[in-house]
Amino acid sequence: MTTPRLAITRALRLLGAIAPGDGPTADELAVGLDELQDLILNLHEARGSLLTLDITGPLSGPVVPGENQRLRIQSGTTVTVTLPNSVAMFGGYDPYDYGFDGAYMNDPQVFPPAGSTGPADWVAWRPPQDGARIEIVGTQSGLYFYREDTNAWVSALGLSLDGAFPLNSRFDGEVAALLAERAADVLSGAPQITPTLQDRIRKAREALMTRTGTHRRETRGQYF
């Protein structure tokens, strides 16, 4: 499984800062980890806004958010947040409306879709999409990315060298390329970026932004 240490090592090898078989120094690992954390947060911002929901007490049980939601925990509220195993396929979906109210009822701004700890039955519930995010702010804090390849929510804050990585393993090469670009600016004596690596960096940025292997819900225009 990819870890931040492996991603940093691969980036430095792409850059030519270390030879194959060698490992990064402690200083290189520290710098690389800082740059990797910044890269993850940049990707979080680039993937668009989250639906912000206020959470205030008293609450009778845990909160299970849907995907791409931000929970704003109000002062004086203590709540247990349980990350979902499945998320709602629709907002306030009525299976007997024959699609007449679909656009309105499925608007997440009107009916924020909830999450569930139950299985994805593909009737009312589906798995979270790869790269989906859940953020917690206020009296509690956290940021989690869903990894489809491991079926797990992984923390994107406070990365550690040998901890879990928040992005799908199919993006390992792309992350290493973008990390190499950042390392070239901060590591003293680092080699210049070659034209070949520059091309990889461009392709990596495109791959991480488009994520062509990730299913997305269709977008429908509303004109009235």
Short mmCIF file of C-alpha atoms in Angstrom, two decimals:
data_model
loop_
_atom_site.label_atom_id
_atom_site.label_comp_id
_atom_site.label_asym_id
_atom_site.label_seq_id
_atom_site.Cartn_x
_atom_site.Cartn_y
_atom_site.Cartn_z
CA MET A 1 0.00 0.00 0.00
CA THR A 2 1.28 3.46 -0.88
CA THR A 3 2.36 5.64 2.02
CA PRO A 4 3.58 9.24 2.06
CA ARG A 5 7.14 7.93 2.49
CA LEU A 6 6.89 5.93 -0.74
CA ALA A 7 5.32 8.85 -2.60
CA ILE A 8 8.14 11.19 -1.50
CA THR A 9 10.81 8.65 -2.43
CA ARG A 10 9.30 8.15 -5.87
CA ALA A 11 9.07 11.91 -6.43
CA LEU A 12 12.74 12.43 -5.56
CA ARG A 13 13.76 9.66 -7.91
CA LEU A 14 11.74 11.21 -10.73
CA LEU A 15 13.51 14.47 -10.04
CA GLY A 16 16.91 12.78 -9.96
CA ALA A 17 17.60 14.01 -6.43
CA ILE A 18 18.31 10.43 -5.26
CA ALA A 19 19.52 7.38 -7.13
CA PRO A 20 17.55 4.12 -7.45
CA GLY A 21 18.13 2.05 -4.34
CA ASP A 22 18.83 5.08 -2.16
CA GLY A 23 16.42 6.57 0.33
CA PRO A 24 15.66 10.19 1.18
CA THR A 25 17.31 11.90 4.12
CA ALA A 26 15.35 12.97 7.19
CA ASP A 27 15.32 16.57 5.95
CA GLU A 28 14.10 15.53 2.50
CA LEU A 29 11.31 13.47 4.09
CA ALA A 30 10.25 16.40 6.30
CA VAL A 31 10.15 18.80 3.36
CA GLY A 32 8.40 16.25 1.16
CA LEU A 33 5.73 15.58 3.78
CA ASP A 34 4.97 19.30 4.10
CA GLU A 35 4.69 19.64 0.32
CA LEU A 36 2.53 16.53 0.08
CA GLN A 37 0.13 17.88 2.70
CA ASP A 38 -0.15 21.14 0.78
CA LEU A 39 -0.78 19.20 -2.44
CA ILE A 40 -3.63 17.20 -0.87
CA LEU A 41 -5.26 20.37 0.44
CA ASN A 42 -4.88 22.03 -2.98
CA LEU A 43 -6.65 19.05 -4.57
CA HIS A 44 -9.38 19.31 -1.94
CA GLU A 45 -9.98 22.94 -2.89
CA ALA A 46 -9.77 22.25 -6.63
CA ARG A 47 -12.49 19.61 -6.51
CA GLY A 48 -15.16 22.14 -5.73
CA SER A 49 -17.33 23.31 -2.89
CA LEU A 50 -18.95 21.19 -0.22
CA LEU A 51 -22.50 21.42 1.10
CA THR A 52 -22.20 22.96 4.59
CA LEU A 53 -24.58 21.71 7.28
CA ASP A 54 -24.83 23.12 10.81
CA ILE A 55 -24.83 20.56 13.61
CA THR A 56 -26.13 21.68 16.97
CA GLY A 57 -27.20 19.75 20.07
CA PRO A 58 -28.53 18.04 21.93
CA LEU A 59 -28.37 15.03 19.61
CA SER A 60 -29.76 11.59 20.35
CA GLY A 61 -27.22 9.66 18.29
CA PRO A 62 -24.29 9.86 15.88
CA VAL A 63 -24.38 11.94 12.72
CA VAL A 64 -23.80 10.04 9.46
CA PRO A 65 -23.11 12.63 6.74
CA GLY A 66 -23.44 12.14 3.01
CA GLU A 67 -20.55 12.56 0.61
CA ASN A 68 -19.08 15.97 -0.20
CA GLN A 69 -20.54 17.58 2.89
CA ARG A 70 -19.02 19.89 5.50
CA LEU A 71 -20.33 19.52 9.04
CA ARG A 72 -20.06 22.74 11.03
CA ILE A 73 -20.16 21.68 14.69
CA GLN A 74 -21.56 24.55 16.71
CA SER A 75 -20.08 25.76 19.99
CA GLY A 76 -21.27 23.70 22.96
CA THR A 77 -22.16 20.71 20.78
CA THR A 78 -20.42 17.37 21.19
CA VAL A 79 -21.31 14.86 18.53
CA THR A 80 -20.06 11.53 17.26
CA VAL A 81 -19.56 11.61 13.48
CA THR A 82 -19.75 8.20 11.82
CA LEU A 83 -18.43 8.07 8.26
CA PRO A 84 -20.88 6.43 5.85
CA ASN A 85 -20.63 3.03 4.21
CA SER A 86 -23.26 4.10 1.69
CA VAL A 87 -24.88 7.36 0.64
CA ALA A 88 -28.34 8.27 -0.58
CA MET A 89 -28.91 7.89 -4.31
CA PHE A 90 -31.43 10.72 -4.21
CA GLY A 91 -32.31 13.64 -1.95
CA GLY A 92 -35.99 13.62 -1.06
CA TYR A 93 -36.72 11.08 -3.77
CA ASP A 94 -40.31 9.92 -4.18
CA PRO A 95 -40.38 6.65 -6.18
CA TYR A 96 -44.02 7.28 -7.17
CA ASP A 97 -43.67 10.72 -8.73
CA TYR A 98 -42.73 9.25 -12.14
CA GLY A 99 -39.87 11.71 -12.44
CA PHE A 100 -41.99 14.87 -12.44
CA ASP A 101 -40.34 16.29 -9.32
CA GLY A 102 -36.95 14.70 -9.83
CA ALA A 103 -34.89 17.80 -10.49
CA TYR A 104 -36.28 19.63 -7.44
CA MET A 105 -36.37 16.70 -5.05
CA ASN A 106 -32.83 15.65 -5.91
CA ASP A 107 -31.35 19.11 -5.35
CA PRO A 108 -28.84 18.66 -2.48
CA GLN A 109 -29.30 22.29 -1.48
CA VAL A 110 -32.98 21.60 -0.82
CA PHE A 111 -32.77 18.07 0.57
CA PRO A 112 -29.24 17.35 1.84
CA PRO A 113 -28.65 13.63 1.15
CA ALA A 114 -27.75 11.63 4.24
CA GLY A 115 -25.32 8.79 4.68
CA SER A 116 -25.83 5.33 6.12
CA THR A 117 -23.78 2.64 7.82
CA GLY A 118 -25.84 0.01 5.99
CA PRO A 119 -25.01 -1.71 2.69
CA ALA A 120 -25.40 -0.16 -0.74
CA ASP A 121 -28.52 -1.79 -2.18
CA TRP A 122 -28.64 0.37 -5.36
CA VAL A 123 -32.32 1.04 -4.67
CA ALA A 124 -31.97 3.93 -2.25
CA TRP A 125 -28.30 3.67 -1.33
CA ARG A 126 -25.06 3.49 -3.32
CA PRO A 127 -21.35 3.39 -2.43
CA PRO A 128 -19.55 6.74 -2.06
CA GLN A 129 -17.74 7.90 -5.19
CA ASP A 130 -13.98 7.61 -5.28
CA GLY A 131 -12.44 10.84 -4.02
CA ALA A 132 -15.60 11.96 -2.21
CA ARG A 133 -14.87 14.19 0.76
CA ILE A 134 -16.27 14.84 4.21
CA GLU A 135 -15.00 17.80 6.22
CA ILE A 136 -15.66 18.61 9.88
CA VAL A 137 -15.10 22.13 11.22
CA GLY A 138 -15.98 24.06 14.37
CA THR A 139 -15.50 22.48 17.78
CA GLN A 140 -14.24 19.34 16.02
CA SER A 141 -12.12 19.11 12.90
CA GLY A 142 -11.30 16.57 10.24
CA LEU A 143 -11.06 16.00 6.50
CA TYR A 144 -11.57 12.59 4.92
CA PHE A 145 -11.27 11.28 1.36
CA TYR A 146 -13.00 8.09 0.24
CA ARG A 147 -10.76 5.51 -1.43
CA GLU A 148 -12.72 3.18 -3.67
CA ASP A 149 -9.79 0.77 -4.05
CA THR A 150 -9.60 0.09 -0.31
CA ASN A 151 -13.25 0.83 0.58
CA ALA A 152 -12.15 3.21 3.32
CA TRP A 153 -12.36 6.82 4.40
CA VAL A 154 -8.82 8.09 4.99
CA SER A 155 -7.86 11.22 6.87
CA ALA A 156 -6.32 13.91 4.67
CA LEU A 157 -5.00 15.95 7.61
CA GLY A 158 -1.93 15.30 9.72
CA LEU A 159 -0.28 12.98 7.21
CA SER A 160 2.47 10.76 8.62
CA LEU A 161 5.29 9.15 6.70
CA ASP A 162 4.06 5.59 7.15
CA GLY A 163 0.36 6.30 7.51
CA ALA A 164 -2.49 5.70 5.08
CA PHE A 165 -2.58 7.71 1.87
CA PRO A 166 -5.85 9.58 1.11
CA LEU A 167 -5.86 9.10 -2.69
CA ASN A 168 -6.61 6.02 -4.79
CA SER A 169 -3.49 4.02 -5.64
CA ARG A 170 -4.13 4.48 -9.36
CA PHE A 171 -2.95 8.07 -8.88
CA ASP A 172 0.40 7.13 -7.31
CA GLY A 173 2.40 8.12 -10.39
CA GLU A 174 0.53 11.39 -10.82
CA VAL A 175 1.02 12.39 -7.19
CA ALA A 176 4.74 11.62 -7.43
CA ALA A 177 5.06 13.81 -10.54
CA LEU A 178 3.34 16.80 -8.93
CA LEU A 179 5.34 16.30 -5.75
CA ALA A 180 8.56 16.29 -7.78
CA GLU A 181 7.56 19.64 -9.26
CA ARG A 182 7.15 21.11 -5.79
CA ALA A 183 10.35 19.54 -4.46
CA ALA A 184 12.38 21.11 -7.25
CA ASP A 185 11.60 24.55 -5.82
CA VAL A 186 12.38 23.84 -2.17
CA LEU A 187 15.24 21.33 -2.09
CA SER A 188 18.70 22.84 -2.34
CA GLY A 189 20.77 21.41 -5.17
CA ALA A 190 17.81 19.60 -6.73
CA PRO A 191 18.21 18.93 -10.47
CA GLN A 192 16.22 20.94 -12.97
CA ILE A 193 12.97 19.50 -14.26
CA THR A 194 13.58 17.76 -17.58
CA PRO A 195 11.20 18.16 -20.55
CA THR A 196 10.11 14.54 -20.07
CA LEU A 197 9.24 15.12 -16.42
CA GLN A 198 7.49 18.38 -17.32
CA ASP A 199 5.26 16.41 -19.69
CA ARG A 200 4.49 13.91 -16.94
CA ILE A 201 3.61 16.76 -14.59
CA ARG A 202 1.19 18.20 -17.15
CA LYS A 203 -0.47 14.82 -17.66
CA ALA A 204 -0.59 14.22 -13.90
CA ARG A 205 -2.40 17.49 -13.30
CA GLU A 206 -4.92 16.64 -16.00
CA ALA A 207 -5.48 13.12 -14.63
CA LEU A 208 -6.05 14.28 -11.06
CA MET A 209 -8.47 16.98 -12.15
CA THR A 210 -10.51 14.94 -14.66
CA ARG A 211 -10.36 11.52 -12.93
CA THR A 212 -11.76 9.76 -16.00
CA GLY A 213 -12.04 6.45 -14.15
CA THR A 214 -14.44 7.88 -11.55
CA HIS A 215 -18.17 7.70 -12.16
CA ARG A 216 -20.06 10.97 -11.86
CA ARG A 217 -23.73 11.72 -11.69
CA GLU A 218 -25.15 13.38 -14.77
CA THR A 219 -25.66 17.16 -14.75
CA ARG A 220 -29.02 18.41 -15.90
CA GLY A 221 -29.76 21.99 -16.83
CA GLN A 222 -32.67 23.82 -15.20
CA TYR A 223 -34.10 26.65 -17.26
CA PHE A 224 -37.25 27.62 -15.39
#
